[in-house]
DNA sequence: ACAAAAGTGTTAGGCCTACACCCATGA
DNA sequence: TCATGGGTGTAGGCCTAACACTTTTGT
């Protein structure tokens, strides 16, 4: 047993894991095996160990649930409503992660994990509905400062795939030509496989994300307007 | 005594309180009266009570230190390095606040509180240096989405005052005429006291922040570029 | 007298938006 | 053959950035 002079809250992390299947943004939920909220869907998460940082805890959870080792993770808010867990005072540090769906495998344990489109979310345990909404807000905000798209995309992708992603996040449709111009002007995309000259075809151009160019761009505090 | 099966961290809030004196951005620090880091400067903050949210705790601290009741407060990051407090595991939820310096009075207690310009900060206790740096980053980022200036400004202010503020935050100088055009075009400033026609003078025009117009503007997800 | 602060408009260039037609493919 | 997806360029408008001179006041 551990004893303290004053009451201490528990501290957990919860992780909103975003993926993109080429047309819809999805988040990964797990079905709870225990009470409270048994059998309901919830965000992956768990207690922060006493000898790890919140970020380490969140990455551990991400790895356990998805097998993904490298992913962009952002801490976006800490939720501290007094009664958000019926058992005891629990404060949760929330992260969102951007993963390539192709790299995700089922969780280590037998937990039931499943992707849900944002407009088809089930009822969520605890205050996880609020956490998800907040995460979407943050995603929408940070899209102006970070090339978020490329963390969610497969290595090679078409212009219309990435346009769909931006349209999903921003809930707005764009003109194809203008969108391509704007993205290409950033100079962080390279054509993945140049198509032979004389094959006018319906097969779209493929692009790849140029990490070096992006690193250079980041220095100049770029901003992407839509 | 309170007993738990697993070790629990302590949870605190820390608050980076920003003010603006007309030419420099300052933050409010207090001198610690007890160990560890006795006599060093630190951010105002304290333990989150078991029956209050983090936000309530942060507001309580702000009120105790400055007497300010109403101020914009934003939670921006939770710091959880394992050894950030030498006594025990302490996780801190960090906020920044935007206050009008004129409304700040000395703290309730005899704590030594003092404003410091950003480039004249003393050595700070704990990891507060890192917290401050992160807060400045967040301030710089959010200036594009919120009319931050007006929370730091006195009720009535001149165009060059607010320009100085933006220049301080963004570390960039602007052309006076272009800056004024850009700000005025937002339509959230009104002239406070129209000057008589025939007093061409060096005394600058005074402006006031139009809260209603700002509320309307916020709906349309505006963005301010510089 | 000189330096510092403030008032005031215009122009050129770049970016954004809107918009139409043709071709290839698969159903 | 019809619907869908994709490739391609231009013109107009708005915003941005750059820029100079005069007046006033305080030192």
XYZ file of C-alpha atoms (C1' of nucleotides) in Angstrom:
506
model
C 0.000 0.000 0.000
C 1.055 3.548 -0.640
C 0.186 6.246 1.834
C -0.132 9.990 1.403
C -1.034 12.790 3.723
C -3.435 14.287 1.173
C -5.644 12.479 -1.315
C -4.010 11.933 -4.707
C -5.804 11.463 -7.989
C -4.990 8.679 -10.407
C -3.444 9.774 -13.679
C -4.097 8.046 -16.971
C -3.521 8.674 -20.653
C -6.099 8.262 -23.367
C -5.281 8.204 -27.012
C -7.384 9.213 -29.982
C -5.833 7.259 -32.847
C -6.644 8.704 -36.240
C -6.385 6.777 -39.467
C -7.469 7.448 -43.028
C -8.719 4.744 -45.360
C -8.566 6.791 -48.543
C -11.934 8.394 -48.134
C -12.920 8.617 -44.472
C -11.129 9.536 -41.291
C -11.459 6.845 -38.669
C -10.543 6.405 -35.065
C -9.623 3.224 -33.280
C -11.744 2.183 -30.307
C -11.594 -0.784 -28.005
C -14.441 -2.555 -26.315
C -14.103 -2.558 -22.552
C -13.891 -5.938 -20.892
C -14.515 -4.777 -17.351
C -16.758 -2.519 -15.378
C -17.500 0.311 -15.264
C -18.909 0.701 -18.761
C -18.315 -3.001 -19.477
C -18.796 -3.845 -23.179
C -18.932 -0.200 -24.189
C -16.481 1.316 -26.639
C -13.707 3.494 -25.265
C -10.428 5.119 -26.177
C -7.278 3.081 -25.695
C -5.487 4.212 -22.587
C -4.326 3.317 -19.137
C -2.532 4.385 -16.017
C 0.675 6.342 -16.172
C 3.267 4.288 -14.371
C 5.135 5.941 -11.562
C 8.427 5.704 -13.434
C 7.381 6.810 -16.925
C 6.327 10.111 -18.404
C 2.839 10.600 -19.779
C 4.239 10.510 -23.290
C 5.951 7.198 -22.611
C 2.731 5.833 -21.199
C 0.757 6.969 -24.209
C 3.275 5.430 -26.599
C 3.197 2.200 -24.661
C -0.576 2.093 -24.990
C -0.372 2.879 -28.676
C 2.119 0.077 -29.195
C 0.056 -2.397 -27.240
C -3.100 -1.588 -29.138
C -1.786 -1.187 -32.655
C 1.763 -2.487 -32.822
C 2.781 0.896 -34.190
C 6.180 2.009 -32.917
C 6.729 5.258 -34.761
C 3.869 7.662 -35.062
C 3.244 11.316 -34.565
C 1.650 11.811 -31.158
C 0.481 15.083 -29.763
C -0.683 15.828 -26.283
C -3.654 18.119 -26.667
C -5.557 18.421 -23.400
C -5.802 17.134 -19.875
C -9.274 16.317 -18.621
C -9.908 16.707 -14.946
C -13.646 16.813 -14.257
C -14.094 15.627 -10.693
C -16.584 12.896 -11.504
C -15.345 11.719 -14.873
C -14.640 8.264 -13.459
C -17.225 6.821 -11.070
C -14.653 4.849 -9.093
C -12.189 7.470 -7.984
C -10.700 10.776 -9.009
C -8.947 10.188 -12.323
C -7.227 12.856 -14.352
C -6.414 11.890 -17.911
C -3.813 13.321 -20.225
C -5.139 12.995 -23.746
C -3.089 12.463 -26.893
C -3.952 12.066 -30.477
C -1.908 9.935 -32.821
C -1.694 9.913 -36.600
C -1.059 6.448 -37.977
C -1.052 4.795 -41.356
C -3.860 2.294 -41.212
C -1.844 -0.203 -43.199
C 0.726 -0.403 -40.395
C -1.780 -1.199 -37.703
C -2.203 -4.751 -36.582
C -4.585 -6.103 -33.973
C -3.788 -5.560 -30.338
C -1.631 -7.859 -28.265
C -4.426 -8.885 -26.024
C -7.788 -10.227 -27.011
C -9.389 -6.846 -26.726
C -11.903 -6.120 -29.372
C -10.488 -3.231 -31.358
C -12.196 -1.611 -34.295
C -12.028 1.416 -36.563
C -15.014 3.761 -36.659
C -15.757 6.599 -39.011
C -16.292 9.884 -37.223
C -19.955 10.083 -38.108
C -20.604 6.512 -37.017
C -19.143 6.536 -33.548
C -20.870 4.361 -30.967
C -21.745 5.618 -27.515
C -18.497 6.009 -25.659
C -17.532 5.262 -22.074
C -16.631 7.958 -19.531
C -16.182 11.414 -21.068
C -14.542 9.961 -24.143
C -17.068 11.557 -26.447
C -15.866 14.949 -25.296
C -12.236 13.901 -25.655
C -12.801 12.789 -29.227
C -14.545 16.034 -30.117
C -11.707 18.015 -28.692
C -9.175 15.926 -30.583
C -10.954 16.609 -33.857
C -10.888 20.298 -33.060
C -7.163 20.158 -32.464
C -6.594 18.197 -35.637
C -8.485 20.829 -37.572
C -6.517 23.613 -35.992
C -3.093 22.093 -36.418
C -3.609 21.265 -40.064
C -2.608 24.835 -40.781
C 0.767 24.414 -39.164
C 1.734 20.836 -39.828
C 1.497 18.661 -42.906
C -0.703 16.304 -40.994
C -1.907 14.646 -44.117
C 1.341 12.861 -44.728
C 1.349 11.031 -41.425
C -2.017 9.533 -42.229
C -1.284 8.756 -45.860
C 0.416 5.676 -47.228
C 3.941 6.205 -48.542
C 2.679 6.813 -52.047
C -0.618 8.492 -52.713
C -2.597 10.405 -55.262
C -3.535 14.040 -55.170
C -7.197 13.242 -54.825
C -6.561 11.023 -51.818
C -4.913 13.826 -49.956
C -7.571 16.233 -51.074
C -10.228 13.931 -49.653
C -8.374 13.905 -46.374
C -8.245 17.672 -46.170
C -11.880 17.902 -47.140
C -12.822 15.440 -44.426
C -10.899 17.270 -41.763
C -11.994 20.736 -42.738
C -15.519 19.792 -43.782
C -15.207 21.771 -46.946
C -14.778 20.888 -50.588
C -12.107 22.390 -52.803
C -11.580 22.863 -56.480
C -9.251 20.117 -57.719
C -6.916 22.364 -59.650
C -6.606 25.023 -57.005
C -5.989 22.459 -54.307
C -3.210 20.792 -56.257
C -1.571 24.122 -57.009
C -1.583 25.096 -53.374
C -0.146 21.828 -52.136
C 2.466 21.550 -54.861
C 3.623 25.091 -54.319
C 4.761 24.095 -50.836
C 7.396 22.008 -52.540
C 7.163 19.061 -50.189
C 5.770 16.559 -52.656
C 7.695 14.701 -55.312
C 6.245 12.598 -58.081
C 6.692 8.998 -57.119
C 6.685 7.362 -60.540
C 6.836 9.636 -63.525
C 4.399 8.352 -66.042
C 5.584 7.779 -69.613
C 4.901 10.804 -71.774
C 2.590 9.197 -74.200
C 0.139 7.493 -71.901
C -2.621 9.953 -71.455
C -4.729 7.921 -69.105
C -7.078 7.993 -66.237
C -4.505 6.608 -63.857
C -3.636 9.430 -61.475
C -0.191 10.773 -60.713
C 1.378 9.374 -57.605
C 3.232 11.465 -55.068
C 5.578 10.908 -52.225
C 6.263 13.134 -49.229
C 9.694 14.782 -49.253
C 10.795 14.746 -45.635
C 13.904 16.858 -46.172
C 11.995 19.593 -47.910
C 9.465 19.567 -45.106
C 12.150 19.931 -42.462
C 13.480 22.943 -44.329
C 10.019 24.396 -44.671
C 9.266 24.044 -40.974
C 12.077 26.412 -40.099
C 10.380 29.213 -41.949
C 7.216 28.929 -39.845
C 5.031 28.305 -42.849
C 1.311 28.430 -42.696
C -1.187 26.733 -44.920
C -4.406 28.553 -45.573
C -7.627 27.103 -46.877
C -3.661 9.282 5.687
C -4.856 8.156 2.300
C -3.941 4.720 1.040
C -3.734 3.353 -2.471
C -2.806 -0.005 -3.906
C -0.551 1.630 -6.489
C 1.622 4.730 -6.159
C -0.134 7.936 -7.202
C 1.532 11.108 -8.402
C 0.687 14.515 -7.049
C -1.018 16.847 -9.492
C -0.459 20.592 -9.538
C -1.208 23.524 -11.797
C 1.281 26.161 -12.839
C 0.331 29.391 -14.468
C 2.291 31.580 -16.841
C 0.705 34.982 -16.388
C 1.333 37.314 -19.299
C 1.033 41.067 -19.104
C 1.992 43.909 -21.412
C 3.258 47.264 -20.190
C 2.922 49.100 -23.490
C 6.242 48.041 -24.875
C 7.341 44.723 -23.384
C 5.635 41.457 -22.610
C 6.128 40.417 -19.028
C 5.355 37.432 -16.905
C 4.590 37.342 -13.208
C 6.838 35.258 -10.987
C 6.875 34.635 -7.287
C 9.806 34.044 -5.043
C 9.631 30.728 -3.260
C 9.564 30.871 0.511
C 10.295 27.210 1.120
C 12.514 24.440 -0.040
C 13.202 23.038 -2.520
C 14.471 25.960 -4.576
C 13.960 28.309 -1.619
C 14.315 31.987 -2.630
C 14.313 31.162 -6.323
C 11.735 32.535 -8.708
C 8.947 30.257 -9.856
C 5.592 30.209 -11.567
C 2.528 30.683 -9.399
C 0.810 27.372 -8.878
C -0.194 24.731 -6.417
C -1.894 21.448 -5.810
C -5.142 20.580 -7.475
C -7.617 19.902 -4.708
C -9.396 16.590 -4.782
C -12.765 18.260 -5.291
C -11.879 20.832 -7.952
C -10.972 20.623 -11.605
C -7.566 21.681 -12.836
C -9.104 24.795 -14.339
C -10.697 25.720 -11.029
C -7.388 25.183 -9.295
C -5.562 27.350 -11.786
C -8.127 30.120 -11.433
C -7.875 29.941 -7.685
C -4.126 30.364 -7.903
C -4.486 33.246 -10.328
C -6.926 34.955 -7.996
C -4.707 34.444 -4.970
C -1.648 35.797 -6.707
C -3.096 38.693 -8.656
C -6.612 39.385 -7.439
C -7.779 38.987 -11.015
C -11.159 37.282 -11.272
C -11.872 37.379 -14.958
C -9.110 36.563 -17.352
C -8.558 34.418 -20.384
C -6.860 31.207 -19.277
C -5.738 28.449 -21.568
C -4.458 25.061 -20.642
C -1.574 24.367 -22.969
C 0.450 21.395 -21.775
C 0.882 18.893 -18.990
C 4.425 18.263 -17.844
C 5.214 14.853 -16.474
C 8.956 14.278 -16.400
C 9.576 11.719 -13.697
C 12.122 13.765 -11.757
C 10.788 17.264 -12.284
C 10.206 17.643 -8.541
C 12.913 16.262 -6.265
C 10.492 15.401 -3.478
C 8.006 13.122 -5.151
C 6.396 12.453 -8.485
C 4.512 15.595 -9.464
C 2.639 16.086 -12.689
C 1.721 19.659 -13.472
C -1.022 20.959 -15.710
C 0.173 24.252 -17.142
C -1.986 27.236 -18.063
C -1.245 30.603 -19.435
C -3.311 33.631 -18.566
C -3.667 36.976 -20.305
C -4.222 39.809 -17.872
C -4.275 43.550 -17.997
C -1.379 44.666 -15.837
C -3.409 47.533 -14.468
C -5.878 45.142 -12.874
C -3.280 43.159 -11.025
C -2.719 43.843 -7.391
C -0.223 42.230 -5.063
C -0.874 38.743 -3.824
C -2.903 37.953 -0.730
C 0.014 36.532 1.077
C 3.344 38.144 1.644
C 4.887 36.321 -1.275
C 7.280 38.372 -3.227
C 5.704 38.712 -6.655
C 7.253 40.587 -9.538
C 6.933 41.143 -13.278
C 9.835 40.165 -15.522
C 10.412 40.920 -19.166
C 10.915 37.811 -21.241
C 14.534 38.566 -21.996
C 15.316 39.303 -18.362
C 13.995 36.211 -16.684
C 15.869 35.010 -13.629
C 16.832 31.386 -13.144
C 13.649 29.510 -12.486
C 12.842 26.694 -10.095
C 11.967 23.161 -11.240
C 11.355 22.875 -14.986
C 9.645 26.242 -15.077
C 12.023 27.571 -17.685
C 10.764 24.931 -20.075
C 7.166 25.659 -19.155
C 7.619 29.344 -19.893
C 9.225 28.629 -23.259
C 6.400 26.379 -24.209
C 3.855 28.982 -23.132
C 5.475 31.591 -25.351
C 5.328 29.145 -28.240
C 1.639 28.620 -27.655
C 1.012 32.332 -27.394
C 2.758 32.832 -30.715
C 0.739 30.097 -32.330
C -2.639 31.142 -31.019
C -2.236 34.754 -32.014
C -3.391 33.715 -35.458
C -6.707 32.436 -34.161
C -7.555 34.696 -31.284
C -7.341 38.443 -30.821
C -5.001 37.879 -27.948
C -3.837 41.415 -27.994
C -7.017 42.745 -26.557
C -6.866 40.699 -23.398
C -3.469 42.149 -22.606
C -4.281 45.717 -23.572
C -5.836 48.331 -21.375
C -9.430 49.257 -22.254
C -8.286 52.067 -24.480
C -5.093 51.861 -26.460
C -3.264 53.243 -29.434
C -2.478 51.499 -32.664
C 1.204 51.576 -31.992
C 0.757 49.946 -28.612
C -0.955 46.990 -30.138
C 1.574 46.892 -32.917
C 4.354 46.730 -30.377
C 2.599 43.838 -28.728
C 2.332 41.889 -31.953
C 5.910 42.680 -32.788
C 7.036 41.451 -29.388
C 5.137 38.214 -29.675
C 6.052 37.465 -33.247
C 9.572 38.886 -33.087
C 9.068 40.729 -36.311
C 8.554 44.358 -37.223
C 5.744 45.588 -39.429
C 5.091 48.608 -41.531
C 2.840 50.938 -39.528
C 0.362 51.619 -42.297
C 0.025 48.032 -43.406
C -0.397 46.841 -39.861
C -3.155 49.318 -39.132
C -4.968 48.444 -42.334
C -4.887 44.759 -41.515
C -6.129 45.174 -37.970
C -8.805 47.698 -38.823
C -10.126 45.545 -41.640
C -11.100 42.929 -39.059
C -13.704 45.387 -37.873
C -13.254 44.705 -34.191
C -11.810 48.063 -33.218
C -13.721 51.268 -32.702
C -12.278 54.708 -32.193
C -12.512 55.543 -28.539
C -12.510 59.339 -28.697
C -12.761 60.957 -32.059
C -10.286 63.748 -32.142
C -11.477 67.210 -33.185
C -11.004 67.749 -36.905
C -8.617 70.588 -36.689
C -6.029 69.258 -34.303
C -3.388 67.724 -36.468
C -1.121 66.530 -33.739
C 1.255 63.918 -32.606
C -1.251 62.511 -30.152
C -2.286 59.130 -31.490
C -5.786 57.920 -32.137
C -7.233 55.824 -29.372
C -9.117 52.598 -29.969
C -11.370 50.313 -28.024
C -12.066 46.622 -28.567
C -15.561 45.872 -29.853
C -16.568 42.682 -28.069
C -19.776 42.132 -30.044
C -18.017 42.407 -33.364
C -15.417 39.975 -32.148
C -18.023 37.434 -31.096
C -19.518 37.650 -34.561
C -16.116 37.293 -36.167
C -15.246 34.212 -34.162
C -18.127 32.294 -35.691
C -16.615 32.622 -39.133
C -13.370 30.923 -38.081
C -11.254 33.859 -39.070
C -7.546 33.699 -39.313
C -5.070 36.501 -38.974
C -1.952 36.272 -41.087
C 1.276 38.137 -40.622
C 17.707 72.307 -34.170
C 17.113 67.673 -34.082
C 15.093 63.217 -33.098
C 11.051 60.632 -32.381
C 6.264 59.576 -33.130
C 2.199 59.823 -35.952
C -0.819 60.971 -39.872
C -1.668 59.818 -44.645
C -2.223 56.704 -50.364
C -0.633 54.421 -54.143
C 1.280 50.866 -56.937
C 2.921 46.429 -58.433
C 2.959 41.745 -57.801
C 1.377 37.508 -56.008
C -2.112 34.543 -54.404
C -6.840 32.969 -54.463
C -10.988 31.766 -56.707
C -13.890 30.493 -60.217
C -14.476 28.144 -64.180
C -14.783 24.202 -69.051
C -13.358 20.826 -71.987
C -11.294 16.522 -73.302
C -9.838 11.706 -72.634
C -9.843 7.071 -70.703
C -11.905 3.555 -68.185
C -15.234 0.502 -66.109
C -19.996 -0.632 -65.410
C -22.951 4.588 -73.872
C -22.913 6.785 -69.819
C -20.970 8.152 -65.511
C -16.809 8.857 -63.180
C -12.270 10.375 -62.423
C -8.463 12.775 -63.969
C -5.518 15.899 -66.706
C -4.893 20.744 -67.962
C -4.757 26.950 -68.005
C -6.539 31.515 -67.596
C -8.514 35.879 -66.089
C -10.215 38.992 -62.441
C -10.133 40.507 -57.925
C -8.332 40.984 -53.525
C -4.697 41.256 -50.368
C 0.072 42.215 -49.334
C 4.279 44.529 -49.190
C 6.964 48.291 -50.192
C 7.514 52.893 -49.969
C 8.083 59.159 -48.525
C 6.863 63.267 -46.826
C 4.855 66.341 -43.477
C 3.514 67.791 -38.795
C 4.180 68.066 -33.974
C 6.355 67.758 -29.733
C 9.998 67.008 -26.365
C 14.890 67.471 -25.468
